[in-house]
Amino acid sequence: MRIHLLCDQKWRDLPNLAALKLLLEQLGHRVLLSTTKDQHQMIRAFRPDCVVFNHLFAPANQQLARDLRASGVAVVVLPTEGAVRPELMGIADGEFAKDWSMDLFLAWSAPAADGVRRRWGLDEGAVPVVGCTRFDFYTDRFRCAITPREVFCQHHRLDPARPIVTWATAFGFAGLQHDSVRYARFLAECEANGLATCYRRIGVDPRRVPELFEQGRTRTCAAFVRLAKARPDVQFIIRPHPVDDRGFYRAVIENNGLTNVRFCPKDYIWNVLNASHVHLHRHCTTAVEAWMWDKPTIEMAVDNVREWQWPDREVGSAIVHDASELVDRVDSFLSGRSVEPEIRDYRRGYIETWFGPQDGRRCVAAANAIDGLMSKIGRRRRFITGIASTPTATRSIATAVLRHVLGKRPNEPLLRWTSVTKLDPMDKLATRGEVMVYQRLIADAVAGEARR
């Protein structure tokens, strides 16, 4: 069978999709891994029997899924985020979708699976619990994928003998209110995908969300700057969220003369956490990833938005409310304080509940589930010339395929050089070459693992 894996954000999605690709190929399938940016053209060219999406929240994805299934193509959802904030659970299980036209939903956890099953009247066969495939990379099986700490430090001009504190930002909506076009688009998308309704349910006006994010970012940055200045012998890494404004953080570093701070937008989070002694965050999944290695984490609760509290998640980290508390907590952990046994136990239970088993075999479970679906339904693809929601221009399809084969980004000109920074400012678009590099990196971790 032909299976098409769609990659949205390479720094988040590429590794586990590369593992899934190798495992499905072991099971005899022909697999294409390509970016969502040119998904319509590549689907037309590859003519898959199955397409694996990372979500069906957007109306465009819902329409494409309907067209695919109407053409005999199976639709699978492997969620990018399967352990969302409490107020967003409705979005996660499809409350605001007109329909979720899919054959298989690979849930991270039992609570997530139960929500989707109840919402759409599906059973365990259609919505199995496979766990979070990305978390495989924190197990011994995938140690080969982790950049050694000394190598990472050398690459980022850090001293491996000195302590490193990392901060993962998550303020993607901050400041949108200052750009009328982007702000209008944000509000429209919030209404369309249900985010606005979710905010209203907890007493937050969606029109104020960018302002609240900006205030939180300002306060959190102020605390971080004070920490970095107070501890010049400590090294710091800022790891931005994929949609954060990178220029803002670069300016913070430069304007405050923070020579002990490195900005690291282009590396996998496990490489960053592997080098870290203490991890700072605000309600970020990176903290849960740090828990996998029993790292101390600090919840930077300086935003003062009561409606956004998340007690279940916050319990696993040391909580601080201002810069003074932040400095004290970091000092304590760097002086040798470890995570308390009861907190470690809580973390493990939380991970098991919301992210599934942590045995390094969640990619295997996902591959087996997809293989099982394809074995059950057989080849039923009918379309030859295309489907309703895809572009039909042969030139567009041929150009997309040529870019892919040549290892270019889907928006990269074929005949002239253009700066990657201009083409892909967030560096999110995976190329065929990057897929191949990562496949070689993890080949030993998945060798012989997939079996019928």
CSV table of C-alpha atoms in Angstrom, one decimal, residues 3 24 50 75-77 103-106 363-377:
chain,number,residue,atom,x,y,z
A,3,ILE,CA,1.0,5.7,2.7
A,24,LEU,CA,5.7,1.1,7.8
A,50,CYS,CA,-3.8,6.3,2.9
A,75,VAL,CA,-7.6,9.0,6.4
A,76,VAL,CA,-5.6,8.6,9.6
A,77,VAL,CA,-5.1,11.3,12.2
A,103,ASP,CA,-10.9,5.9,9.3
A,104,LEU,CA,-8.5,5.9,12.3
A,105,PHE,CA,-7.6,8.3,15.1
A,106,LEU,CA,-4.4,7.4,17.0
A,363,CYS,CA,5.9,4.6,17.0
A,364,VAL,CA,5.7,0.8,16.6
A,365,ALA,CA,2.2,0.9,18.0
A,366,ALA,CA,1.2,3.6,15.5
A,367,ALA,CA,2.7,1.7,12.6
A,368,ASN,CA,1.0,-1.5,13.6
A,369,ALA,CA,-2.4,0.3,13.9
A,370,ILE,CA,-2.0,1.9,10.4
A,371,ASP,CA,-0.9,-1.5,9.0
A,372,GLY,CA,-3.8,-3.2,10.6
A,373,LEU,CA,-6.2,-0.7,9.1
A,374,MET,CA,-4.8,-1.1,5.6
A,375,SER,CA,-4.8,-4.9,5.9
A,376,LYS,CA,-8.4,-4.8,6.9
A,377,ILE,CA,-9.8,-2.5,4.2
